[in-house]
Short mmCIF file of C-alpha atoms and ligand atoms in Angstrom, two decimals:
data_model
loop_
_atom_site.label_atom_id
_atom_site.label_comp_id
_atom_site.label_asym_id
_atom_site.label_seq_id
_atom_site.Cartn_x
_atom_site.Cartn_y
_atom_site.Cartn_z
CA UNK A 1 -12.32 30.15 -4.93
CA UNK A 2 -8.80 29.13 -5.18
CA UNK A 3 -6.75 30.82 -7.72
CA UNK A 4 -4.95 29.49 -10.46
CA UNK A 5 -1.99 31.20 -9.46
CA UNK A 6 -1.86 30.56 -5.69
CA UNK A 7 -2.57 26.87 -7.17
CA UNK A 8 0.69 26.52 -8.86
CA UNK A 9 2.87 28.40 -6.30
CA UNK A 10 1.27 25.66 -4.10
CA UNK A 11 2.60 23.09 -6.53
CA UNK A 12 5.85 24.74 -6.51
CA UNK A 13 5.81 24.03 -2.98
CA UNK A 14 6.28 20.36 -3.53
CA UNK A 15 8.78 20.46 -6.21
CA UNK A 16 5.99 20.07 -8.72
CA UNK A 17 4.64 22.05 -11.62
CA UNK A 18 1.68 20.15 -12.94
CA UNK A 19 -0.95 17.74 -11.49
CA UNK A 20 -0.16 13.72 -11.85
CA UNK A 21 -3.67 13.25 -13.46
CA UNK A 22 -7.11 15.31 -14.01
CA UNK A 23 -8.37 12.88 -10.91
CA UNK A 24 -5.47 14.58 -8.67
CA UNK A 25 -6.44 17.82 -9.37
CA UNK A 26 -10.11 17.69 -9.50
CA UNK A 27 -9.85 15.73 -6.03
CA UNK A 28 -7.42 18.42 -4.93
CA UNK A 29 -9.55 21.54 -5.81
CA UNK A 30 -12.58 19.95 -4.35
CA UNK A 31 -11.02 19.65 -0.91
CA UNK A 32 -9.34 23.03 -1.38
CA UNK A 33 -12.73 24.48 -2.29
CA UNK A 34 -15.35 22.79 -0.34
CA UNK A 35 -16.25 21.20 3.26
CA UNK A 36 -17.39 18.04 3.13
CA UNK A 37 -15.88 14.56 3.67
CA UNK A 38 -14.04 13.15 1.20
CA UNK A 39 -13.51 9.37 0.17
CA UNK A 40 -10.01 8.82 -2.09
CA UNK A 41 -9.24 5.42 -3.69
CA UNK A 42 -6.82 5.66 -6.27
CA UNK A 43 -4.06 3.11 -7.42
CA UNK A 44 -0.67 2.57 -5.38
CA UNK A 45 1.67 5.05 -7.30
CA UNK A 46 -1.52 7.82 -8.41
CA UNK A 47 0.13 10.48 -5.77
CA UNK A 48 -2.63 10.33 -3.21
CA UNK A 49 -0.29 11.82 -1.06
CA UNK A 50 -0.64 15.29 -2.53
CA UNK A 51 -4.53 14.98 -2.18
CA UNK A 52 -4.00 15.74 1.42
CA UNK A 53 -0.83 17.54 1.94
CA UNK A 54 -1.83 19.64 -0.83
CA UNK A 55 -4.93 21.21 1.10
CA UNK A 56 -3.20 21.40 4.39
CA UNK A 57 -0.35 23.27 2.85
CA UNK A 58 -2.84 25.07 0.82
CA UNK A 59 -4.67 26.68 3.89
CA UNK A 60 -3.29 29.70 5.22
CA UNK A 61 -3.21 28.75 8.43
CA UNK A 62 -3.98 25.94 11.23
CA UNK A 63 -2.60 22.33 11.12
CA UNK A 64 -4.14 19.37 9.71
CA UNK A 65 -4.10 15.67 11.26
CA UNK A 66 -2.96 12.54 9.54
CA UNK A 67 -3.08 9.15 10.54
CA UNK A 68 -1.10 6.66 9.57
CA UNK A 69 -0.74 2.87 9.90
CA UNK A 70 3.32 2.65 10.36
CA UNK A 71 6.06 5.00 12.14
CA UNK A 72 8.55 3.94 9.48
CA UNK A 73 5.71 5.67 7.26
CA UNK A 74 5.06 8.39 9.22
CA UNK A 75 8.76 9.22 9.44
CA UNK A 76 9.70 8.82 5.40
CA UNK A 77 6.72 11.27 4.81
CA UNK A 78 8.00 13.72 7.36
CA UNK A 79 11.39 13.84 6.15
CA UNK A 80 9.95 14.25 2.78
CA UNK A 81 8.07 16.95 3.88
CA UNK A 82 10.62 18.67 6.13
CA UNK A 83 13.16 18.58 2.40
CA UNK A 84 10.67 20.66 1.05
CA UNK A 85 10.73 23.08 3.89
CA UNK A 86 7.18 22.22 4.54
CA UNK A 87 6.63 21.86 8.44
CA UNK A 88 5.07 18.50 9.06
CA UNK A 89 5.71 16.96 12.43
CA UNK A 90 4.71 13.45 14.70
CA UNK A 91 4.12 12.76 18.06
CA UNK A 92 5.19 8.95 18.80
CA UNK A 93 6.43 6.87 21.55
CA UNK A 94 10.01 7.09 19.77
CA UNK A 95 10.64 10.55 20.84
CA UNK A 96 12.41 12.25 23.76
CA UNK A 97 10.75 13.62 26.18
CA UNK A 98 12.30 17.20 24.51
CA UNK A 99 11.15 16.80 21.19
CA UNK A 100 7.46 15.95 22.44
CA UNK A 101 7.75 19.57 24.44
CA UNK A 102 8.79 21.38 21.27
CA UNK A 103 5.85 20.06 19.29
CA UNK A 104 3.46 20.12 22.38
CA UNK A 105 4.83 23.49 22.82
CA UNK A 106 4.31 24.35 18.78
CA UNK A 107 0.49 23.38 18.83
CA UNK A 108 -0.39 25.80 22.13
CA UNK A 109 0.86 28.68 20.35
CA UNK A 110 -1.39 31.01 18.92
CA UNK A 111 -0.44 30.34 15.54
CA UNK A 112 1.96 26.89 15.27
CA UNK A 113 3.77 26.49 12.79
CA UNK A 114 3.14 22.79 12.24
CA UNK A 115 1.48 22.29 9.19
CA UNK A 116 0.79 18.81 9.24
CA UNK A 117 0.95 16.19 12.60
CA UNK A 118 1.44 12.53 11.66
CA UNK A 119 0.44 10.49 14.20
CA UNK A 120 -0.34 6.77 14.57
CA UNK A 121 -4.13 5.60 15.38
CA UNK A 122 -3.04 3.91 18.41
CA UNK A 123 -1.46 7.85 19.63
CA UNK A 124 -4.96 8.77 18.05
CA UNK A 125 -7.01 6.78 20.38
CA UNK A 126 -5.83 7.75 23.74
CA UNK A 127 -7.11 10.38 26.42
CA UNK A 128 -4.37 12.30 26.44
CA UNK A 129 -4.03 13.28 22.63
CA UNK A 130 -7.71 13.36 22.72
CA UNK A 131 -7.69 16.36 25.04
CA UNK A 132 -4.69 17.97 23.32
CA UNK A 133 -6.38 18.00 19.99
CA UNK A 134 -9.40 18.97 21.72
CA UNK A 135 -7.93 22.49 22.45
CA UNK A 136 -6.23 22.89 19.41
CA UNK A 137 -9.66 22.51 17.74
CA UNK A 138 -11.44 24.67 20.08
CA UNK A 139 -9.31 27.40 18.85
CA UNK A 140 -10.39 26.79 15.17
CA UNK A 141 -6.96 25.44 14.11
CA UNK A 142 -7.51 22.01 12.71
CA UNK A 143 -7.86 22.48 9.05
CA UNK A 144 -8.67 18.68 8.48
CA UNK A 145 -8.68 14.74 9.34
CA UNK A 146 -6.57 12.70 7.08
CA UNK A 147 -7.07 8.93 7.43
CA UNK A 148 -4.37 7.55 5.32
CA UNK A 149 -4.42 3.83 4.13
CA UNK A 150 -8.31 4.12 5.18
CA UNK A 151 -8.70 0.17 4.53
CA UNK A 152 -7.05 -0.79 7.57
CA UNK A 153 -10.49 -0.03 9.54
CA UNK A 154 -11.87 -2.91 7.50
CA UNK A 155 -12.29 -6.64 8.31
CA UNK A 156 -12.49 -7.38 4.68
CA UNK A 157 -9.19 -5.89 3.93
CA UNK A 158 -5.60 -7.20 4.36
CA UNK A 159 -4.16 -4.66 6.75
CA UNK A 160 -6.92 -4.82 9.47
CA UNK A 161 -6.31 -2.75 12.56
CA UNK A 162 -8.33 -2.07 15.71
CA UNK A 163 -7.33 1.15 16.28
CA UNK A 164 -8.72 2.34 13.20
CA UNK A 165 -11.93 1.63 14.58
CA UNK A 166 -11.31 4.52 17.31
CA UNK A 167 -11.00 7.67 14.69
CA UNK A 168 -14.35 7.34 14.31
CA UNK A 169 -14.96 9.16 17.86
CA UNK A 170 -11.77 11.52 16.67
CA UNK A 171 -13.81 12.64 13.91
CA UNK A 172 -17.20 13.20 16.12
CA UNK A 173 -14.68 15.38 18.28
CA UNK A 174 -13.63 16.84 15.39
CA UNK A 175 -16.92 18.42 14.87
CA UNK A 176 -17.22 20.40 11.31
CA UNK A 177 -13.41 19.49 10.43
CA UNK A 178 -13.53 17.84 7.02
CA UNK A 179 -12.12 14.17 7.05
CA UNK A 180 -10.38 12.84 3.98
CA UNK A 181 -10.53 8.97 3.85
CA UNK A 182 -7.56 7.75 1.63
CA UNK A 183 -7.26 3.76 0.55
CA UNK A 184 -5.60 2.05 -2.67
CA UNK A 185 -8.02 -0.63 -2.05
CA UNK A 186 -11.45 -1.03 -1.54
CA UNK A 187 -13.96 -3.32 -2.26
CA UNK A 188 -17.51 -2.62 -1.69
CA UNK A 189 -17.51 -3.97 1.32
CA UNK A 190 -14.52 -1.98 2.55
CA UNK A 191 -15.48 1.21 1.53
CA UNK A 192 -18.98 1.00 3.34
CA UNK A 193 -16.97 -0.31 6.65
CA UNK A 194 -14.74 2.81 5.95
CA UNK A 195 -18.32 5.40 5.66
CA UNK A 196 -19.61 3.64 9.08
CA UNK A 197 -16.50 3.35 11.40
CA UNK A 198 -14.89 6.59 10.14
CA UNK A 199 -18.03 8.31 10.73
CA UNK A 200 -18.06 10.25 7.52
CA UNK A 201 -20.77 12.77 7.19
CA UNK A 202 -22.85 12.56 3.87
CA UNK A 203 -23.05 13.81 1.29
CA UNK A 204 -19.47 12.42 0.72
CA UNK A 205 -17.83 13.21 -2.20
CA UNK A 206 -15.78 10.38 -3.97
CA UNK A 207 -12.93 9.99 -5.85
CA UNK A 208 -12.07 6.99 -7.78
CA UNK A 209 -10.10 5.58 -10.02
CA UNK A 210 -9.88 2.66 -11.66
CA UNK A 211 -7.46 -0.07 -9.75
CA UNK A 212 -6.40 -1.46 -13.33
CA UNK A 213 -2.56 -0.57 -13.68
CA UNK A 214 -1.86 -0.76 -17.34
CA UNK A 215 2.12 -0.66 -17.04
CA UNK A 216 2.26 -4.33 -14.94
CA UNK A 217 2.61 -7.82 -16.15
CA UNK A 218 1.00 -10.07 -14.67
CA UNK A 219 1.91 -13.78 -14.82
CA UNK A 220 1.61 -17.44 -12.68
CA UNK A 221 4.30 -19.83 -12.71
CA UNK A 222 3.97 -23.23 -11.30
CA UNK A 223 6.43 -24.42 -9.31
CA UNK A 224 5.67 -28.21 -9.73
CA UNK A 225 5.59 -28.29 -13.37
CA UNK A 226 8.83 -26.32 -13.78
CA UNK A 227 12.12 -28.52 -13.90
CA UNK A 228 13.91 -26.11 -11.32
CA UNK A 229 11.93 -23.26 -10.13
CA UNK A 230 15.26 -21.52 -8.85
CA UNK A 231 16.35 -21.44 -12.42
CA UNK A 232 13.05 -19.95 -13.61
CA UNK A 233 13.41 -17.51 -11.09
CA UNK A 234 16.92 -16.79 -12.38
CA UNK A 235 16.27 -16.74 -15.70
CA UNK A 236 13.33 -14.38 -15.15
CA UNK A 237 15.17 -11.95 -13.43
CA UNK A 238 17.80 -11.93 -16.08
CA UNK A 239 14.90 -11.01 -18.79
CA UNK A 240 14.31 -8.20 -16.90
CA UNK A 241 17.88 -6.85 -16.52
CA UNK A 242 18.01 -7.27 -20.30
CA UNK A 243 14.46 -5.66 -21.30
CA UNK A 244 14.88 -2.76 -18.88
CA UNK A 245 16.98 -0.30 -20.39
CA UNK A 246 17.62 1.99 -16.96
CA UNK A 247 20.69 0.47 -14.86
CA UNK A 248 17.87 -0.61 -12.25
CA UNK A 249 16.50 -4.06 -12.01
CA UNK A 250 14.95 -3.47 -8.47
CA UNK A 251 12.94 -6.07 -7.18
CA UNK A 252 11.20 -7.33 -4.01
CA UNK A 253 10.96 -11.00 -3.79
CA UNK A 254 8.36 -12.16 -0.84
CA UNK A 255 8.68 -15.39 0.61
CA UNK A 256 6.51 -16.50 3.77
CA UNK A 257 9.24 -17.09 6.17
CA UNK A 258 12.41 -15.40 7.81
CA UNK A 259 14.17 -18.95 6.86
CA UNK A 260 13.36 -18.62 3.33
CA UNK A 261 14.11 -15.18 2.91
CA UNK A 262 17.31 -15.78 4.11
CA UNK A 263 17.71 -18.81 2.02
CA UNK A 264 16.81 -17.54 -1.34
CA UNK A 265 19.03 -14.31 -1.06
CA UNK A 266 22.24 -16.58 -0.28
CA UNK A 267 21.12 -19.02 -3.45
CA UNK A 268 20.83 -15.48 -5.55
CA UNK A 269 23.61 -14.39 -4.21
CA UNK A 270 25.67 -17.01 -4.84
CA UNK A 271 24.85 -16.97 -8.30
CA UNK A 272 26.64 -14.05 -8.63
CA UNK A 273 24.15 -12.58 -11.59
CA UNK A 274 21.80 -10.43 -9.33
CA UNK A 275 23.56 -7.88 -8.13
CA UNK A 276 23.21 -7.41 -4.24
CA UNK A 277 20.48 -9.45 -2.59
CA UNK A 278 19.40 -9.05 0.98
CA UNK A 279 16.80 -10.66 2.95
CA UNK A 280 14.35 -8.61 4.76
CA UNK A 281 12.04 -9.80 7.82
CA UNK A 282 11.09 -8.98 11.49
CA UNK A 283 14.03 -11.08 12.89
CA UNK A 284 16.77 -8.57 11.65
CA UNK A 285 17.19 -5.91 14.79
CA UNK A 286 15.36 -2.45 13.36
CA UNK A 287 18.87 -0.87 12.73
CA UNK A 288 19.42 -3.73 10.14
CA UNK A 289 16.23 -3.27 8.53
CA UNK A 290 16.48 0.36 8.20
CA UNK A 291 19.99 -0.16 6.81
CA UNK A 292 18.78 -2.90 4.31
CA UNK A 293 15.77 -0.54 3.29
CA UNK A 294 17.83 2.68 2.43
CA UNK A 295 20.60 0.63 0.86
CA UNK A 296 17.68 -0.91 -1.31
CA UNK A 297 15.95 2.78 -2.07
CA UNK A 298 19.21 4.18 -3.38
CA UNK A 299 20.18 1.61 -5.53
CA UNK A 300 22.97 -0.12 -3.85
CA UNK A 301 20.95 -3.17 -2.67
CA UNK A 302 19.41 -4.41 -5.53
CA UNK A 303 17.05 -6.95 -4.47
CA UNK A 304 14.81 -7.62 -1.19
CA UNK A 305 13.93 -11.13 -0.56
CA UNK A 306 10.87 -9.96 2.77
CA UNK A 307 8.41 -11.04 4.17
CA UNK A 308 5.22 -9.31 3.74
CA UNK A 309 6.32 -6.93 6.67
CA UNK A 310 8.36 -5.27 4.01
CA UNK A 311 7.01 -2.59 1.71
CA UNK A 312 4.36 -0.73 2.98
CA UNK A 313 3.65 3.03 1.99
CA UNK A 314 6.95 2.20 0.50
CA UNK A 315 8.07 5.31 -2.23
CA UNK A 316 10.48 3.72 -4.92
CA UNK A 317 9.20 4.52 -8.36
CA UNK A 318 11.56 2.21 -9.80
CA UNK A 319 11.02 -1.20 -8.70
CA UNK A 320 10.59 -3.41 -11.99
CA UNK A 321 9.60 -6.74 -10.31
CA UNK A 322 7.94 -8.57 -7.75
CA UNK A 323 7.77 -11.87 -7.10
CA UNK A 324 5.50 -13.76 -4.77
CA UNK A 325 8.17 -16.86 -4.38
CA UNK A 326 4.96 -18.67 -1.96
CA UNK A 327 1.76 -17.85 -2.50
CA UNK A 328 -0.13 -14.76 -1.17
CA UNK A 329 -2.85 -14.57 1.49
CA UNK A 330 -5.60 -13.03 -0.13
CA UNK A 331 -6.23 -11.18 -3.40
CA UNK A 332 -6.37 -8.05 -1.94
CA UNK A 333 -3.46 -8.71 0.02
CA UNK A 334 -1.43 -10.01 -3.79
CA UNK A 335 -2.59 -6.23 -5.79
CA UNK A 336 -1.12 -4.49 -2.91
CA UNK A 337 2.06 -6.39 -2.73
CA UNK A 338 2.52 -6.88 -6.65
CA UNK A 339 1.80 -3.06 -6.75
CA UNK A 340 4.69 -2.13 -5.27
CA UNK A 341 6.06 -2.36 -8.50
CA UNK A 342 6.56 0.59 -11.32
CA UNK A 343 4.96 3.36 -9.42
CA UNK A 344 6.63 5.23 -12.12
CA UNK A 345 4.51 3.88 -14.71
CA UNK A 346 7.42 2.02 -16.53
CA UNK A 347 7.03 -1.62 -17.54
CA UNK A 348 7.28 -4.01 -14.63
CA UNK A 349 6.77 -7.49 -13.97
CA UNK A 350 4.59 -8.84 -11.30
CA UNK A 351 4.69 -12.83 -10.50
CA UNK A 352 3.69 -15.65 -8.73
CA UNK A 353 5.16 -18.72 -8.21
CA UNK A 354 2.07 -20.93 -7.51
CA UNK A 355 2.04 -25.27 -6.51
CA UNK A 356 -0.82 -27.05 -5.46
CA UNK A 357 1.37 -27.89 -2.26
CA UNK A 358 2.01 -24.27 -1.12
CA UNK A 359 -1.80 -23.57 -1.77
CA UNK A 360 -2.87 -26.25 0.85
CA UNK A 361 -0.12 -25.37 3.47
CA UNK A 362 -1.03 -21.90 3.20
CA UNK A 363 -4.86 -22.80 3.28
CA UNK A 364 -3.67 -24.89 6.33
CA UNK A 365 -1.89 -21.87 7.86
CA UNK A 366 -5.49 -19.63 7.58
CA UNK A 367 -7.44 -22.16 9.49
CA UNK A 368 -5.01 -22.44 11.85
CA UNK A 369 -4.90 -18.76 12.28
CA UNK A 370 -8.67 -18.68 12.23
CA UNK A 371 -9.11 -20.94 15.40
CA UNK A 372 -6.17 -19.59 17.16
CA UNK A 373 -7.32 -16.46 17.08
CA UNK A 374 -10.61 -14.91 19.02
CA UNK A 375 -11.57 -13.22 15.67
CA UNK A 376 -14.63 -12.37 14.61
CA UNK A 377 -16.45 -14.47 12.29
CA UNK A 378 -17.20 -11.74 9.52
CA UNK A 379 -12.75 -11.48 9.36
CA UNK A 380 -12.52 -15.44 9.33
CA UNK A 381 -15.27 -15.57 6.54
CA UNK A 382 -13.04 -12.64 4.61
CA UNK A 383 -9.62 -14.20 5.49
CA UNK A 384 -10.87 -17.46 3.87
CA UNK A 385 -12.96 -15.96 0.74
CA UNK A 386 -9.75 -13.43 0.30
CA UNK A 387 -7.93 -16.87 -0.04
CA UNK A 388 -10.41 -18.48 -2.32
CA UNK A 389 -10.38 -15.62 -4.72
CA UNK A 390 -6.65 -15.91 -5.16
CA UNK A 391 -6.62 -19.45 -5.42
CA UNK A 392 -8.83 -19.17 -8.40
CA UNK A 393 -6.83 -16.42 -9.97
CA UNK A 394 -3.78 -18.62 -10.06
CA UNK A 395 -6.57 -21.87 -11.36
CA UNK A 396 -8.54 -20.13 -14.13
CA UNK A 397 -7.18 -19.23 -17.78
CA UNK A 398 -8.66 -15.59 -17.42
CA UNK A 399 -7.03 -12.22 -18.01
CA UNK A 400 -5.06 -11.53 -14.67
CA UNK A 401 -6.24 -7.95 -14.83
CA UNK A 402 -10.01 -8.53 -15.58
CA UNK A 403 -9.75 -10.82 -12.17
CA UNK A 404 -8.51 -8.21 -9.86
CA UNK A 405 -10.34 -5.73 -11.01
CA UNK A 406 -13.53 -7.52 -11.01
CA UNK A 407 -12.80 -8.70 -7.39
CA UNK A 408 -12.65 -5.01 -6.62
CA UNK A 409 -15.93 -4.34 -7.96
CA UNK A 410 -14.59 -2.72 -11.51
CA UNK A 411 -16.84 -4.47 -13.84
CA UNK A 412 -16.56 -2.30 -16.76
CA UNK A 413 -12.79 -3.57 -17.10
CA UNK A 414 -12.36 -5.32 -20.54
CA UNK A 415 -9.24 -8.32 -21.22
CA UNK A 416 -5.70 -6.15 -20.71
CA UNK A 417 -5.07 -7.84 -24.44
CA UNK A 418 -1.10 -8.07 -24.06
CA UNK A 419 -0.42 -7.37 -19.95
CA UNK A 420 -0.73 -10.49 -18.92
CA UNK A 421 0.04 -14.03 -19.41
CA UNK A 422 -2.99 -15.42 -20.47
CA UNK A 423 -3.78 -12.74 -22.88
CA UNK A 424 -0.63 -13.22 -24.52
CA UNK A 425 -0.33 -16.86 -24.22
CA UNK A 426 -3.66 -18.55 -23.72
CA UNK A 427 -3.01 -22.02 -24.95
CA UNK A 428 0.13 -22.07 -22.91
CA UNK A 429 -1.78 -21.17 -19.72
CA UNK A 430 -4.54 -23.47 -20.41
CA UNK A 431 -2.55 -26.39 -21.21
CA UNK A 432 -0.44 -25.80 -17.92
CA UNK A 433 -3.78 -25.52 -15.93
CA UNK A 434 -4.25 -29.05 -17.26
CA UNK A 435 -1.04 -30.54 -16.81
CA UNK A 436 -1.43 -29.14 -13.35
CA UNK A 437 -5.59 -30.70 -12.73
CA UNK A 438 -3.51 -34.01 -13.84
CA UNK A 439 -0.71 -33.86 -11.82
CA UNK A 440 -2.92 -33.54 -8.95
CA UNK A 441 -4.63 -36.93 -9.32
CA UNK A 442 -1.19 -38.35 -9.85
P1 LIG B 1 0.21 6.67 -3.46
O1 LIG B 1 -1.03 7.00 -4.25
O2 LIG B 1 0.61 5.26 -3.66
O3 LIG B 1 0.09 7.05 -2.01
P2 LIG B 1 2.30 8.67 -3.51
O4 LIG B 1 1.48 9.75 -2.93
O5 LIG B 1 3.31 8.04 -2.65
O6 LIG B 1 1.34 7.52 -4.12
O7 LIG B 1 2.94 9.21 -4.85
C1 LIG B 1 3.64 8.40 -5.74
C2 LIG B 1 4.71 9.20 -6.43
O8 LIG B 1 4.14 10.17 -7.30
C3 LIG B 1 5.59 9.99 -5.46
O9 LIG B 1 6.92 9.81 -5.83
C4 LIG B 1 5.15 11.42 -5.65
O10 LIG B 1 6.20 12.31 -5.38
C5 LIG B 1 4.75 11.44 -7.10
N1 LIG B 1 3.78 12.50 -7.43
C6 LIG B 1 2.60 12.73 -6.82
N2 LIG B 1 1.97 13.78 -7.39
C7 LIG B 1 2.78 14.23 -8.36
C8 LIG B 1 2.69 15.30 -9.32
N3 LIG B 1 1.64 16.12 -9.38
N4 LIG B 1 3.72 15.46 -10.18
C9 LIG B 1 4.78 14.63 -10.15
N5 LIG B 1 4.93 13.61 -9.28
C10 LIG B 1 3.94 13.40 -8.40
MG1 LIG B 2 0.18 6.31 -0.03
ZN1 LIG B 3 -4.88 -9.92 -19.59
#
């Protein structure tokens, strides 16, 4: 049994002296203490980080595996890691042919030093790794298999990627090493697409939390029945300079193409009242994004007009808005953008800018997608229901909160009362619904 003491030093380890929440420790000292498979789906910002690197750290010797969706990820969390004198490594395409000898060269040793190895499920899925990881394992040295943002092996999520589908025969290989499946969202559906591709061995033991995040406001503007939505958008980001007391009024604003990124920082720029803006998308060389993305997480940017390219795994506990400027793709897709915001619990405003126009060009947009693509009909069916959901989020007078979290299967979730707008202004929402039902038959 693990020790209370050798606990906290453990802690220490990471710069911290308590848990975030009972959930993060119980999940912690269930890994620490047990074998099985684990399933994690806590809230963006609930430190599901530490549920793995916590255990691998933990153990007194032998490396564990993560997988992760993004090299941008991968290499934040290593450098994170590597401040804290904790050795965490990756193997990627991106390195020299030297660095991939020192950690090939770490991980033959007897005892290497490498506590964790980030690697991407693409690296995951080829021969090569496969027999590398192979021999580490034979010699007893792979503690576990960590499957970070777990949702991207799901068709009914937002991030959907092949190669997740692969770790399933990683974890087979893998035989006896624990796996610990970690997602911020899952629906039903999701999570039992995560049990069956992953390959988790029953019984699994689960951890979840509750996807309701108290600390954001939710609210829907509509574009068309707004006299200038460029002066709402203004004026709302001046509210939140003036309620937020900290210097920061951090903000991602998502729009749905390069050209309007780049459009909408100039306008904000030019208005001289936000601070820096800078657009964000995947026509700006990497250097530039890098630049843009480190200016942005130390302060001196102060907002990020992206595309939804931007922001993933992102760790900035101070952003106080976003703003969907065009209109999501899915539901799931809108709680894990919007909840990029206050990961440090703070008050912080999450909106969308919503008009009948944007939600047929973007319905347009899906079906094109959907026959372009040779996707299977189970993702076309979840692309377009993912769509629906939102649509109806933006269309119904019912608390903002109650809707996401129902859509994620958390019935027991009551009205937020004063977190959103149409708990706090019900007539106001209703009567714009109808303005809006009108306007359409104009
Ligand atoms: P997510 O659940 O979204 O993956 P992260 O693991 O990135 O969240 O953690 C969010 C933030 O919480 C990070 O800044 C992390 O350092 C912090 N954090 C996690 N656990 C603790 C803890 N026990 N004490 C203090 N801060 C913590
Ligand atoms: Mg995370
Ligand atoms: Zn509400």
């Amino acid at each position: 049994m693990a020790t209370e003491t050798k606990v906290k030093q453990c802690l220490k380890k990471f710069g911290f002296d308590k848990f975030r929440s009972d959930i993060q420790e119980k999940a912690i000292l269930s890994i620490i203490n047990g074998n099985s498979d684990v399933f994690i789906s806590f809230p963006t910002g609930a430190g599901k980080s530490l549920c793995y690197q916590f255990p691998a750290v933990y153990k007194e010797d032998g490396l564990s595996l993560v997988i992760s969706p993004l090299l941008a990820l991968i290499q934040d969390q290593v450098t994170a890691l590597n401040d804290k004198q904790i050795v965490a490594r990756t193997l990627n395409s991106t390195l020299s042919q030297q660095e991939k000898k020192i950690v090939l060269g770490d991980l033959m040793q007897r005892q290497p030093t490498t506590r964790l190895l980030y690697i991407t499920p693409e690296l995951a899925a080829t021969q090569s790794f496969l027999s590398i990881i192979k021999k580490v394992h034979q010699r007893k040295l792979v503690n576990y298999l960590i499957i970070d943002e777990a949702h991207c092996v799901s068709q009914w999520g937002h991030d959907y990627r092949p190669d997740y589908l692969k770790l399933g025969t990683l974890h087979d290989e893998l035989s006896k090493v624990p796996c610990i499946a970690v997602t911020a969202t899952a629906s039903q559906k999701v999570i039992d697409d995560i049990y069956s591709s992953l390959h988790l061995r029953r019984p699994v033991i689960e951890f979840k939390s509750s996807v309701f995040r108290p600390n954001l406001f939710y609210d829907v503007q509509f574009k068309e029945l707004v006299d200038d939505p460029f002066t709402d958008l203004c004026q709302f980001i001046d509210e939140i300079k003036k309620m937020t007391d900290t210097q920061s009024n951090s903000g991602i604003i998502y729009c749905r193409t390069r050209d309007s990124c780049s459009e909408l920082a100039n306008k904000l720029t030019q208005t001289g009242q936000c601070g820096s803006v800078k657009a964000y998308h995947a026509g700006l060389t990497n250097e530039k994004r890098k630049q843009i993305q480190d200016d942005w997480m130390t302060g001196s940017i102060s907002i990020i007009c992206a595309t939804i390219s931007f922001g993933m795994g992102i760790d900035k506990g101070d952003v106080r808005f976003v703003v969907h400027w065009d209109l999501a793709k899915s539901i799931s897709g809108y709680y894990q953008e919007s909840g990029r915001a206050g990961r440090d619990g703070k008050r912080s405003h999450c909106r969308m800018y919503y008009s009948a126009r944007e939600r047929d060009t973007q319905l347009f947009l899906i079906n094109q997608e959907i026959n372009d693509k040779k996707i299977a009909d189970e993702q076309k069916t979840s692309m377009l229901s993912g769509f629906n959901s939102l649509v109806q989020y933006c269309e119904e007078a019912k608390c903002r909160h109650l809707v996401i979290c129902n859509y994620f299967g958390d019935m027991s979730m009551k009205p937020c009362e004063k977190m959103c707008d149409v708990c706090t202004q019900r007539e106001l929402v209703s009567a714009n619904l109808q303005n809006l039902k009108k306007k359409k038959f104009d």
